[in-house]
Amino acid sequence: MAIRRIRVFPDPILRKKCRVVRRVDDKIRDLAADMIETLDAAGGIGLAANQVGALQRVVTIHMLGEESAEVLVNPEIRATEGEREIIEGCLSFPGYEGLVKRAISVKARWLDENGSKMTVTAEELYAQAIEHEIDHLNGILYVDHLLAHQKLVAAGSLKREDEPHMHDVELEIHTDHSDDDEVEPDESGIEIVESTIKFSDLYSDSSISQMQYDLRSAGYVVDDPEPEHDTGHQHHGQAGHEQVESDDPHLNGGVLLDPEHRH
Ligand code: NI
């Protein structure tokens, strides 16, 4: 198993349609194992094969609180029900999130890593992850679903405590270079494990700065007309993306996974 470099917007492979897997064999299982390792290292919920450079219809999903990740080969949505607005993020847009419309529940089917047929009715975050990842396999990105007049904002800006949400990863400046995992109790007394991983294991610095440049050029992100660096609070609806600026000397310090994604 190995961690694979995650491709970020606007890498053209993210717009490619992945090929149907003809046989679930060891090659597919190896790919899936790498994807799970990468997904877990990034603290994400879902990853599609083209995000790590493989054009196969393979997805891994690791739901919060679940011990192991799921492998979805050739996943298909059979039916959807309802509609809701929801916060979403993506490992190929590290540090950002946006508001999109997704189904309330989906019926889906796929093959697992042994080639067995699976049929699932999924709701909430699980349904959202399945829709998001199948989109990836078809070259569709969540920015294609952004609600009218919505822009991407810094991950965490839209967060609401009482709502399930999905940002695959949150980047925060982490100046502690220690590799040790820390365990801290939160206000509810639940122990949270904070992992520090090397940012450079997951992303190339040049691709991150290219992403930030292209997101602005494409109008997905707006530059804050009046940056409020000293207010100490995150303001909503405007770019708070300073925290992932590539020229920030702290960026190489690593990725601080949002503890909320760990329970
Ligand atoms: Ni994604």
PDB file of C-alpha atoms and ligand atoms in Angstrom:
ATOM      1  CA  MET A   1       0.000   0.000   0.000  1.00  0.00           C
ATOM      2  CA  ALA A   2       1.105   3.507  -0.652  1.00  0.00           C
ATOM      3  CA  ILE A   3      -0.176   7.016  -0.396  1.00  0.00           C
ATOM      4  CA  ARG A   4      -0.769   8.444  -3.860  1.00  0.00           C
ATOM      5  CA  ARG A   5      -0.520  12.097  -4.812  1.00  0.00           C
ATOM      6  CA  ILE A   6      -3.974  13.675  -4.996  1.00  0.00           C
ATOM      7  CA  ARG A   7      -4.699  15.537  -8.225  1.00  0.00           C
ATOM      8  CA  VAL A   8      -6.193  18.979  -7.748  1.00  0.00           C
ATOM      9  CA  PHE A   9      -8.272  21.289  -9.901  1.00  0.00           C
ATOM     10  CA  PRO A  10      -7.709  22.049 -12.801  1.00  0.00           C
ATOM     11  CA  ASP A  11      -5.836  18.796 -13.522  1.00  0.00           C
ATOM     12  CA  PRO A  12      -7.505  17.516 -16.731  1.00  0.00           C
ATOM     13  CA  ILE A  13      -7.763  13.963 -15.377  1.00  0.00           C
ATOM     14  CA  LEU A  14     -10.524  15.218 -13.054  1.00  0.00           C
ATOM     15  CA  ARG A  15     -12.627  15.901 -16.159  1.00  0.00           C
ATOM     16  CA  LYS A  16     -12.091  12.444 -17.641  1.00  0.00           C
ATOM     17  CA  LYS A  17     -14.704   9.711 -17.566  1.00  0.00           C
ATOM     18  CA  CYS A  18     -13.401   6.618 -15.818  1.00  0.00           C
ATOM     19  CA  ARG A  19     -13.653   3.215 -17.477  1.00  0.00           C
ATOM     20  CA  VAL A  20     -15.893   0.396 -16.305  1.00  0.00           C
ATOM     21  CA  VAL A  21     -13.937  -2.257 -14.404  1.00  0.00           C
ATOM     22  CA  ARG A  22     -14.310  -5.594 -16.217  1.00  0.00           C
ATOM     23  CA  ARG A  23     -12.941  -7.782 -13.466  1.00  0.00           C
ATOM     24  CA  VAL A  24     -12.397  -7.091  -9.793  1.00  0.00           C
ATOM     25  CA  ASP A  25      -8.895  -8.535  -9.488  1.00  0.00           C
ATOM     26  CA  ASP A  26      -5.768  -7.921  -7.420  1.00  0.00           C
ATOM     27  CA  LYS A  27      -4.866  -4.874  -9.499  1.00  0.00           C
ATOM     28  CA  ILE A  28      -8.169  -3.263  -8.579  1.00  0.00           C
ATOM     29  CA  ARG A  29      -7.774  -4.328  -4.943  1.00  0.00           C
ATOM     30  CA  ASP A  30      -4.257  -2.805  -4.891  1.00  0.00           C
ATOM     31  CA  LEU A  31      -5.576   0.434  -6.337  1.00  0.00           C
ATOM     32  CA  ALA A  32      -8.390   0.462  -3.767  1.00  0.00           C
ATOM     33  CA  ALA A  33      -5.934  -0.207  -0.923  1.00  0.00           C
ATOM     34  CA  ASP A  34      -3.801   2.749  -2.023  1.00  0.00           C
ATOM     35  CA  MET A  35      -6.897   4.909  -2.310  1.00  0.00           C
ATOM     36  CA  ILE A  36      -7.999   4.002   1.214  1.00  0.00           C
ATOM     37  CA  GLU A  37      -4.556   4.796   2.593  1.00  0.00           C
ATOM     38  CA  THR A  38      -4.573   8.130   0.776  1.00  0.00           C
ATOM     39  CA  LEU A  39      -8.144   8.905   1.844  1.00  0.00           C
ATOM     40  CA  ASP A  40      -7.395   8.169   5.473  1.00  0.00           C
ATOM     41  CA  ALA A  41      -4.150  10.143   5.401  1.00  0.00           C
ATOM     42  CA  ALA A  42      -6.075  13.139   4.092  1.00  0.00           C
ATOM     43  CA  GLY A  43      -8.849  12.643   6.656  1.00  0.00           C
ATOM     44  CA  GLY A  44     -11.363  12.484   3.837  1.00  0.00           C
ATOM     45  CA  ILE A  45     -14.710  10.783   3.457  1.00  0.00           C
ATOM     46  CA  GLY A  46     -14.511   9.786  -0.183  1.00  0.00           C
ATOM     47  CA  LEU A  47     -12.020   9.433  -3.011  1.00  0.00           C
ATOM     48  CA  ALA A  48     -12.466   8.504  -6.668  1.00  0.00           C
ATOM     49  CA  ALA A  49      -9.764   6.758  -8.703  1.00  0.00           C
ATOM     50  CA  ASN A  50      -9.169   9.612 -11.153  1.00  0.00           C
ATOM     51  CA  GLN A  51      -8.285  11.833  -8.190  1.00  0.00           C
ATOM     52  CA  VAL A  52      -5.165   9.692  -7.794  1.00  0.00           C
ATOM     53  CA  GLY A  53      -4.526   9.332 -11.513  1.00  0.00           C
ATOM     54  CA  ALA A  54      -6.294   6.036 -12.313  1.00  0.00           C
ATOM     55  CA  LEU A  55      -9.093   6.093 -14.885  1.00  0.00           C
ATOM     56  CA  GLN A  56     -11.091   3.213 -13.433  1.00  0.00           C
ATOM     57  CA  ARG A  57     -14.553   3.253 -11.907  1.00  0.00           C
ATOM     58  CA  VAL A  58     -13.350   2.714  -8.362  1.00  0.00           C
ATOM     59  CA  VAL A  59     -14.386   4.753  -5.321  1.00  0.00           C
ATOM     60  CA  THR A  60     -13.485   4.469  -1.659  1.00  0.00           C
ATOM     61  CA  ILE A  61     -15.714   5.872   1.051  1.00  0.00           C
ATOM     62  CA  HIS A  62     -14.825   6.013   4.718  1.00  0.00           C
ATOM     63  CA  MET A  63     -17.759   7.220   6.750  1.00  0.00           C
ATOM     64  CA  LEU A  64     -17.166   8.963  10.045  1.00  0.00           C
ATOM     65  CA  GLY A  65     -17.172   6.559  12.929  1.00  0.00           C
ATOM     66  CA  GLU A  66     -16.842   3.494  10.711  1.00  0.00           C
ATOM     67  CA  GLU A  67     -13.833   1.342  11.399  1.00  0.00           C
ATOM     68  CA  SER A  68     -13.107   0.457   7.800  1.00  0.00           C
ATOM     69  CA  ALA A  69     -13.530   2.078   4.430  1.00  0.00           C
ATOM     70  CA  GLU A  70     -15.766   0.720   1.689  1.00  0.00           C
ATOM     71  CA  VAL A  71     -14.681  -0.065  -1.854  1.00  0.00           C
ATOM     72  CA  LEU A  72     -17.225   0.707  -4.591  1.00  0.00           C
ATOM     73  CA  VAL A  73     -16.455  -0.723  -8.032  1.00  0.00           C
ATOM     74  CA  ASN A  74     -18.610   0.456 -10.947  1.00  0.00           C
ATOM     75  CA  PRO A  75     -21.012   2.284  -8.617  1.00  0.00           C
ATOM     76  CA  GLU A  76     -24.308   3.447 -10.094  1.00  0.00           C
ATOM     77  CA  ILE A  77     -27.162   5.490  -8.715  1.00  0.00           C
ATOM     78  CA  ARG A  78     -30.491   3.799  -9.415  1.00  0.00           C
ATOM     79  CA  ALA A  79     -32.799   6.397  -7.899  1.00  0.00           C
ATOM     80  CA  THR A  80     -32.691   9.579  -5.867  1.00  0.00           C
ATOM     81  CA  GLU A  81     -35.228  11.129  -3.559  1.00  0.00           C
ATOM     82  CA  GLY A  82     -35.668  14.707  -2.431  1.00  0.00           C
ATOM     83  CA  GLU A  83     -33.356  17.672  -2.623  1.00  0.00           C
ATOM     84  CA  ARG A  84     -31.450  19.698  -0.079  1.00  0.00           C
ATOM     85  CA  GLU A  85     -28.763  22.335   0.105  1.00  0.00           C
ATOM     86  CA  ILE A  86     -25.633  21.151   1.780  1.00  0.00           C
ATOM     87  CA  ILE A  87     -22.048  22.166   2.443  1.00  0.00           C
ATOM     88  CA  GLU A  88     -19.540  20.225   0.415  1.00  0.00           C
ATOM     89  CA  GLY A  89     -15.818  19.979  -0.079  1.00  0.00           C
ATOM     90  CA  CYS A  90     -13.449  17.849  -2.077  1.00  0.00           C
ATOM     91  CA  LEU A  91      -9.900  16.542  -1.721  1.00  0.00           C
ATOM     92  CA  SER A  92      -9.175  17.969  -5.165  1.00  0.00           C
ATOM     93  CA  PHE A  93     -10.010  21.469  -3.849  1.00  0.00           C
ATOM     94  CA  PRO A  94      -8.118  21.391  -0.566  1.00  0.00           C
ATOM     95  CA  GLY A  95      -8.991  24.224   1.768  1.00  0.00           C
ATOM     96  CA  TYR A  96     -12.301  25.173   0.142  1.00  0.00           C
ATOM     97  CA  GLU A  97     -15.976  24.410   0.498  1.00  0.00           C
ATOM     98  CA  GLY A  98     -19.227  25.508  -1.086  1.00  0.00           C
ATOM     99  CA  LEU A  99     -22.997  25.098  -0.982  1.00  0.00           C
ATOM    100  CA  VAL A 100     -24.503  22.568  -3.378  1.00  0.00           C
ATOM    101  CA  LYS A 101     -27.802  20.794  -3.983  1.00  0.00           C
ATOM    102  CA  ARG A 102     -27.881  17.058  -3.359  1.00  0.00           C
ATOM    103  CA  ALA A 103     -30.503  14.364  -2.980  1.00  0.00           C
ATOM    104  CA  ILE A 104     -31.821  13.484   0.462  1.00  0.00           C
ATOM    105  CA  SER A 105     -31.464   9.785  -0.213  1.00  0.00           C
ATOM    106  CA  VAL A 106     -30.070   7.649  -3.009  1.00  0.00           C
ATOM    107  CA  LYS A 107     -30.433   4.041  -4.026  1.00  0.00           C
ATOM    108  CA  ALA A 108     -27.151   2.782  -5.432  1.00  0.00           C
ATOM    109  CA  ARG A 109     -25.438  -0.429  -6.409  1.00  0.00           C
ATOM    110  CA  TRP A 110     -21.857  -1.479  -6.969  1.00  0.00           C
ATOM    111  CA  LEU A 111     -19.423  -4.352  -6.665  1.00  0.00           C
ATOM    112  CA  ASP A 112     -17.337  -4.634  -3.532  1.00  0.00           C
ATOM    113  CA  GLU A 113     -13.630  -5.503  -3.492  1.00  0.00           C
ATOM    114  CA  ASN A 114     -14.489  -9.202  -3.885  1.00  0.00           C
ATOM    115  CA  GLY A 115     -16.758  -8.594  -6.837  1.00  0.00           C
ATOM    116  CA  SER A 116     -19.939  -9.155  -4.818  1.00  0.00           C
ATOM    117  CA  LYS A 117     -23.009  -7.144  -5.789  1.00  0.00           C
ATOM    118  CA  MET A 118     -24.054  -4.553  -3.238  1.00  0.00           C
ATOM    119  CA  THR A 119     -27.328  -2.622  -3.157  1.00  0.00           C
ATOM    120  CA  VAL A 120     -27.647   0.268  -0.748  1.00  0.00           C
ATOM    121  CA  THR A 121     -30.181   2.889   0.222  1.00  0.00           C
ATOM    122  CA  ALA A 122     -28.155   5.767   1.616  1.00  0.00           C
ATOM    123  CA  GLU A 123     -29.142   8.968   3.363  1.00  0.00           C
ATOM    124  CA  GLU A 124     -27.544  12.232   4.441  1.00  0.00           C
ATOM    125  CA  LEU A 125     -23.755  12.320   4.377  1.00  0.00           C
ATOM    126  CA  TYR A 126     -23.480   8.803   2.964  1.00  0.00           C
ATOM    127  CA  ALA A 127     -25.831   9.658   0.097  1.00  0.00           C
ATOM    128  CA  GLN A 128     -23.925  12.879  -0.512  1.00  0.00           C
ATOM    129  CA  ALA A 129     -20.607  11.031  -0.623  1.00  0.00           C
ATOM    130  CA  ILE A 130     -21.936   8.440  -3.079  1.00  0.00           C
ATOM    131  CA  GLU A 131     -23.291  11.161  -5.382  1.00  0.00           C
ATOM    132  CA  HIS A 132     -20.097  13.201  -5.120  1.00  0.00           C
ATOM    133  CA  GLU A 133     -17.802  10.264  -5.882  1.00  0.00           C
ATOM    134  CA  ILE A 134     -19.867   8.898  -8.774  1.00  0.00           C
ATOM    135  CA  ASP A 135     -19.789  12.410 -10.214  1.00  0.00           C
ATOM    136  CA  HIS A 136     -15.984  12.231 -10.103  1.00  0.00           C
ATOM    137  CA  LEU A 137     -16.022   9.023 -12.140  1.00  0.00           C
ATOM    138  CA  ASN A 138     -17.991  10.915 -14.784  1.00  0.00           C
ATOM    139  CA  GLY A 139     -15.673  13.919 -14.779  1.00  0.00           C
ATOM    140  CA  ILE A 140     -18.123  16.066 -12.810  1.00  0.00           C
ATOM    141  CA  LEU A 141     -16.850  18.200  -9.930  1.00  0.00           C
ATOM    142  CA  TYR A 142     -18.778  19.685  -7.057  1.00  0.00           C
ATOM    143  CA  VAL A 143     -18.096  23.200  -8.309  1.00  0.00           C
ATOM    144  CA  ASP A 144     -20.422  22.259 -11.187  1.00  0.00           C
ATOM    145  CA  HIS A 145     -23.204  22.004  -8.597  1.00  0.00           C
ATOM    146  CA  LEU A 146     -22.544  25.259  -6.755  1.00  0.00           C
ATOM    147  CA  LEU A 147     -25.772  27.108  -6.092  1.00  0.00           C
ATOM    148  CA  ALA A 148     -26.399  30.233  -8.131  1.00  0.00           C
ATOM    149  CA  HIS A 149     -24.204  33.169  -7.061  1.00  0.00           C
ATOM    150  CA  GLN A 150     -22.309  30.950  -4.668  1.00  0.00           C
ATOM    151  CA  LYS A 151     -18.554  30.906  -4.551  1.00  0.00           C
ATOM    152  CA  LEU A 152     -16.137  28.620  -2.876  1.00  0.00           C
ATOM    153  CA  VAL A 153     -14.993  29.807   0.516  1.00  0.00           C
ATOM    154  CA  ALA A 154     -12.373  28.680   2.969  1.00  0.00           C
ATOM    155  CA  ALA A 155     -13.174  25.323   4.488  1.00  0.00           C
ATOM    156  CA  GLY A 156     -14.923  25.765   7.821  1.00  0.00           C
ATOM    157  CA  SER A 157     -16.554  29.098   6.954  1.00  0.00           C
ATOM    158  CA  LEU A 158     -19.963  27.598   6.265  1.00  0.00           C
ATOM    159  CA  LYS A 159     -19.876  25.063   9.032  1.00  0.00           C
ATOM    160  CA  ARG A 160     -22.973  24.730  11.145  1.00  0.00           C
ATOM    161  CA  GLU A 161     -22.862  22.694  14.309  1.00  0.00           C
ATOM    162  CA  ASP A 162     -26.240  21.073  13.988  1.00  0.00           C
ATOM    163  CA  GLU A 163     -25.886  19.886  10.427  1.00  0.00           C
ATOM    164  CA  PRO A 164     -24.028  16.981   8.981  1.00  0.00           C
ATOM    165  CA  HIS A 165     -21.604  18.232   6.402  1.00  0.00           C
ATOM    166  CA  MET A 166     -18.896  17.080   4.143  1.00  0.00           C
ATOM    167  CA  HIS A 167     -15.641  18.712   3.567  1.00  0.00           C
ATOM    168  CA  ASP A 168     -13.178  16.088   2.653  1.00  0.00           C
ATOM    169  CA  VAL A 169     -10.312  17.933   4.128  1.00  0.00           C
ATOM    170  CA  GLU A 170      -9.627  21.107   5.971  1.00  0.00           C
ATOM    171  CA  LEU A 171      -6.304  22.763   5.826  1.00  0.00           C
ATOM    172  CA  GLU A 172      -5.175  24.867   8.662  1.00  0.00           C
ATOM    173  CA  ILE A 173      -1.820  26.291   9.385  1.00  0.00           C
ATOM    174  CA  HIS A 174      -0.103  23.927  11.702  1.00  0.00           C
ATOM    175  CA  THR A 175       3.147  25.159  13.095  1.00  0.00           C
ATOM    176  CA  ASP A 176       3.796  22.157  15.290  1.00  0.00           C
ATOM    177  CA  HIS A 177       6.041  19.892  13.280  1.00  0.00           C
ATOM    178  CA  SER A 178       5.743  17.005  15.676  1.00  0.00           C
ATOM    179  CA  ASP A 179       4.674  13.765  14.021  1.00  0.00           C
ATOM    180  CA  ASP A 180       3.040  12.467  17.155  1.00  0.00           C
ATOM    181  CA  ASP A 181      -0.690  12.058  17.285  1.00  0.00           C
ATOM    182  CA  GLU A 182      -2.227  14.033  20.065  1.00  0.00           C
ATOM    183  CA  VAL A 183      -5.284  13.063  22.007  1.00  0.00           C
ATOM    184  CA  GLU A 184      -7.317  15.906  23.428  1.00  0.00           C
ATOM    185  CA  PRO A 185     -10.696  15.880  25.090  1.00  0.00           C
ATOM    186  CA  ASP A 186     -13.195  18.272  23.521  1.00  0.00           C
ATOM    187  CA  GLU A 187     -15.884  20.173  25.421  1.00  0.00           C
ATOM    188  CA  SER A 188     -18.156  17.122  25.461  1.00  0.00           C
ATOM    189  CA  GLY A 189     -15.418  15.038  27.027  1.00  0.00           C
ATOM    190  CA  ILE A 190     -14.985  12.856  23.946  1.00  0.00           C
ATOM    191  CA  GLU A 191     -11.381  12.113  23.074  1.00  0.00           C
ATOM    192  CA  ILE A 192     -10.313  13.401  19.716  1.00  0.00           C
ATOM    193  CA  VAL A 193      -7.320  12.150  17.828  1.00  0.00           C
ATOM    194  CA  GLU A 194      -5.511  14.803  15.854  1.00  0.00           C
ATOM    195  CA  SER A 195      -3.248  13.491  13.161  1.00  0.00           C
ATOM    196  CA  THR A 196      -0.551  15.484  11.505  1.00  0.00           C
ATOM    197  CA  ILE A 197       0.405  14.338   8.067  1.00  0.00           C
ATOM    198  CA  LYS A 198       2.851  15.808   5.666  1.00  0.00           C
ATOM    199  CA  PHE A 199       1.074  18.016   3.194  1.00  0.00           C
ATOM    200  CA  SER A 200       3.684  17.160   0.581  1.00  0.00           C
ATOM    201  CA  ASP A 201       2.769  13.466   0.782  1.00  0.00           C
ATOM    202  CA  LEU A 202      -0.671  14.275  -0.532  1.00  0.00           C
ATOM    203  CA  TYR A 203      -0.244  17.300  -2.743  1.00  0.00           C
ATOM    204  CA  SER A 204       2.447  18.936  -4.782  1.00  0.00           C
ATOM    205  CA  ASP A 205       3.016  22.571  -3.805  1.00  0.00           C
ATOM    206  CA  SER A 206       3.020  23.736  -7.404  1.00  0.00           C
ATOM    207  CA  SER A 207      -0.369  22.125  -8.053  1.00  0.00           C
ATOM    208  CA  ILE A 208      -1.835  23.879  -5.012  1.00  0.00           C
ATOM    209  CA  SER A 209      -0.690  27.315  -6.123  1.00  0.00           C
ATOM    210  CA  GLN A 210      -1.913  26.577  -9.649  1.00  0.00           C
ATOM    211  CA  MET A 211      -5.288  25.541  -8.199  1.00  0.00           C
ATOM    212  CA  GLN A 212      -5.606  28.757  -6.206  1.00  0.00           C
ATOM    213  CA  TYR A 213      -4.725  30.836  -9.251  1.00  0.00           C
ATOM    214  CA  ASP A 214      -7.139  28.957 -11.522  1.00  0.00           C
ATOM    215  CA  LEU A 215      -9.998  29.018  -9.026  1.00  0.00           C
ATOM    216  CA  ARG A 216      -9.740  32.788  -8.980  1.00  0.00           C
ATOM    217  CA  SER A 217      -9.416  33.075 -12.756  1.00  0.00           C
ATOM    218  CA  ALA A 218     -12.437  30.823 -13.235  1.00  0.00           C
ATOM    219  CA  GLY A 219     -14.437  32.952 -10.790  1.00  0.00           C
ATOM    220  CA  TYR A 220     -15.028  30.162  -8.261  1.00  0.00           C
ATOM    221  CA  VAL A 221     -13.291  32.214  -5.610  1.00  0.00           C
ATOM    222  CA  VAL A 222     -13.464  35.944  -5.135  1.00  0.00           C
ATOM    223  CA  ASP A 223     -10.689  38.018  -3.744  1.00  0.00           C
ATOM    224  CA  ASP A 224     -11.749  39.746  -0.592  1.00  0.00           C
ATOM    225  CA  PRO A 225     -12.019  43.451  -1.435  1.00  0.00           C
ATOM    226  CA  GLU A 226     -11.289  44.461   2.140  1.00  0.00           C
ATOM    227  CA  PRO A 227      -9.267  41.806   3.853  1.00  0.00           C
ATOM    228  CA  GLU A 228      -9.784  41.782   7.591  1.00  0.00           C
ATOM    229  CA  HIS A 229      -6.693  40.042   8.733  1.00  0.00           C
ATOM    230  CA  ASP A 230      -6.799  41.413  12.241  1.00  0.00           C
ATOM    231  CA  THR A 231     -10.365  40.659  13.224  1.00  0.00           C
ATOM    232  CA  GLY A 232      -9.545  37.153  14.299  1.00  0.00           C
ATOM    233  CA  HIS A 233     -12.821  35.732  13.063  1.00  0.00           C
ATOM    234  CA  GLN A 234     -13.797  34.034   9.873  1.00  0.00           C
ATOM    235  CA  HIS A 235     -16.226  36.064   7.845  1.00  0.00           C
ATOM    236  CA  HIS A 236     -18.818  34.289   5.815  1.00  0.00           C
ATOM    237  CA  GLY A 237     -19.342  34.352   2.101  1.00  0.00           C
ATOM    238  CA  GLN A 238     -16.047  35.942   1.266  1.00  0.00           C
ATOM    239  CA  ALA A 239     -12.712  34.521   0.506  1.00  0.00           C
ATOM    240  CA  GLY A 240     -10.922  33.372   3.594  1.00  0.00           C
ATOM    241  CA  HIS A 241      -8.459  31.451   1.516  1.00  0.00           C
ATOM    242  CA  GLU A 242      -5.440  33.261   2.897  1.00  0.00           C
ATOM    243  CA  GLN A 243      -4.913  30.274   5.108  1.00  0.00           C
ATOM    244  CA  VAL A 244      -3.915  28.113   2.181  1.00  0.00           C
ATOM    245  CA  GLU A 245      -1.841  30.639   0.248  1.00  0.00           C
ATOM    246  CA  SER A 246       1.040  28.737  -1.209  1.00  0.00           C
ATOM    247  CA  ASP A 247       3.582  31.390  -0.319  1.00  0.00           C
ATOM    248  CA  ASP A 248       2.708  31.029   3.313  1.00  0.00           C
ATOM    249  CA  PRO A 249       5.784  29.683   5.064  1.00  0.00           C
ATOM    250  CA  HIS A 250       3.617  27.599   7.396  1.00  0.00           C
ATOM    251  CA  LEU A 251       1.886  25.642   4.671  1.00  0.00           C
ATOM    252  CA  ASN A 252       4.567  22.985   4.584  1.00  0.00           C
ATOM    253  CA  GLY A 253       4.027  22.409   8.253  1.00  0.00           C
ATOM    254  CA  GLY A 254       1.271  19.978   7.497  1.00  0.00           C
ATOM    255  CA  VAL A 255      -2.424  19.518   7.589  1.00  0.00           C
ATOM    256  CA  LEU A 256      -4.434  19.752  10.749  1.00  0.00           C
ATOM    257  CA  LEU A 257      -7.414  17.527  10.362  1.00  0.00           C
ATOM    258  CA  ASP A 258     -10.631  18.930  11.665  1.00  0.00           C
ATOM    259  CA  PRO A 259     -11.378  16.991  14.832  1.00  0.00           C
ATOM    260  CA  GLU A 260     -15.086  17.172  14.032  1.00  0.00           C
ATOM    261  CA  HIS A 261     -14.468  14.854  11.128  1.00  0.00           C
ATOM    262  CA  ARG A 262     -13.158  12.203  13.396  1.00  0.00           C
ATOM    263  CA  HIS A 263     -16.265  11.239  15.252  1.00  0.00           C
TER     264      HIS A 263
HETATM  265 NI    NI B   1     -14.199  15.041  -4.389  1.00  0.00          NI
END
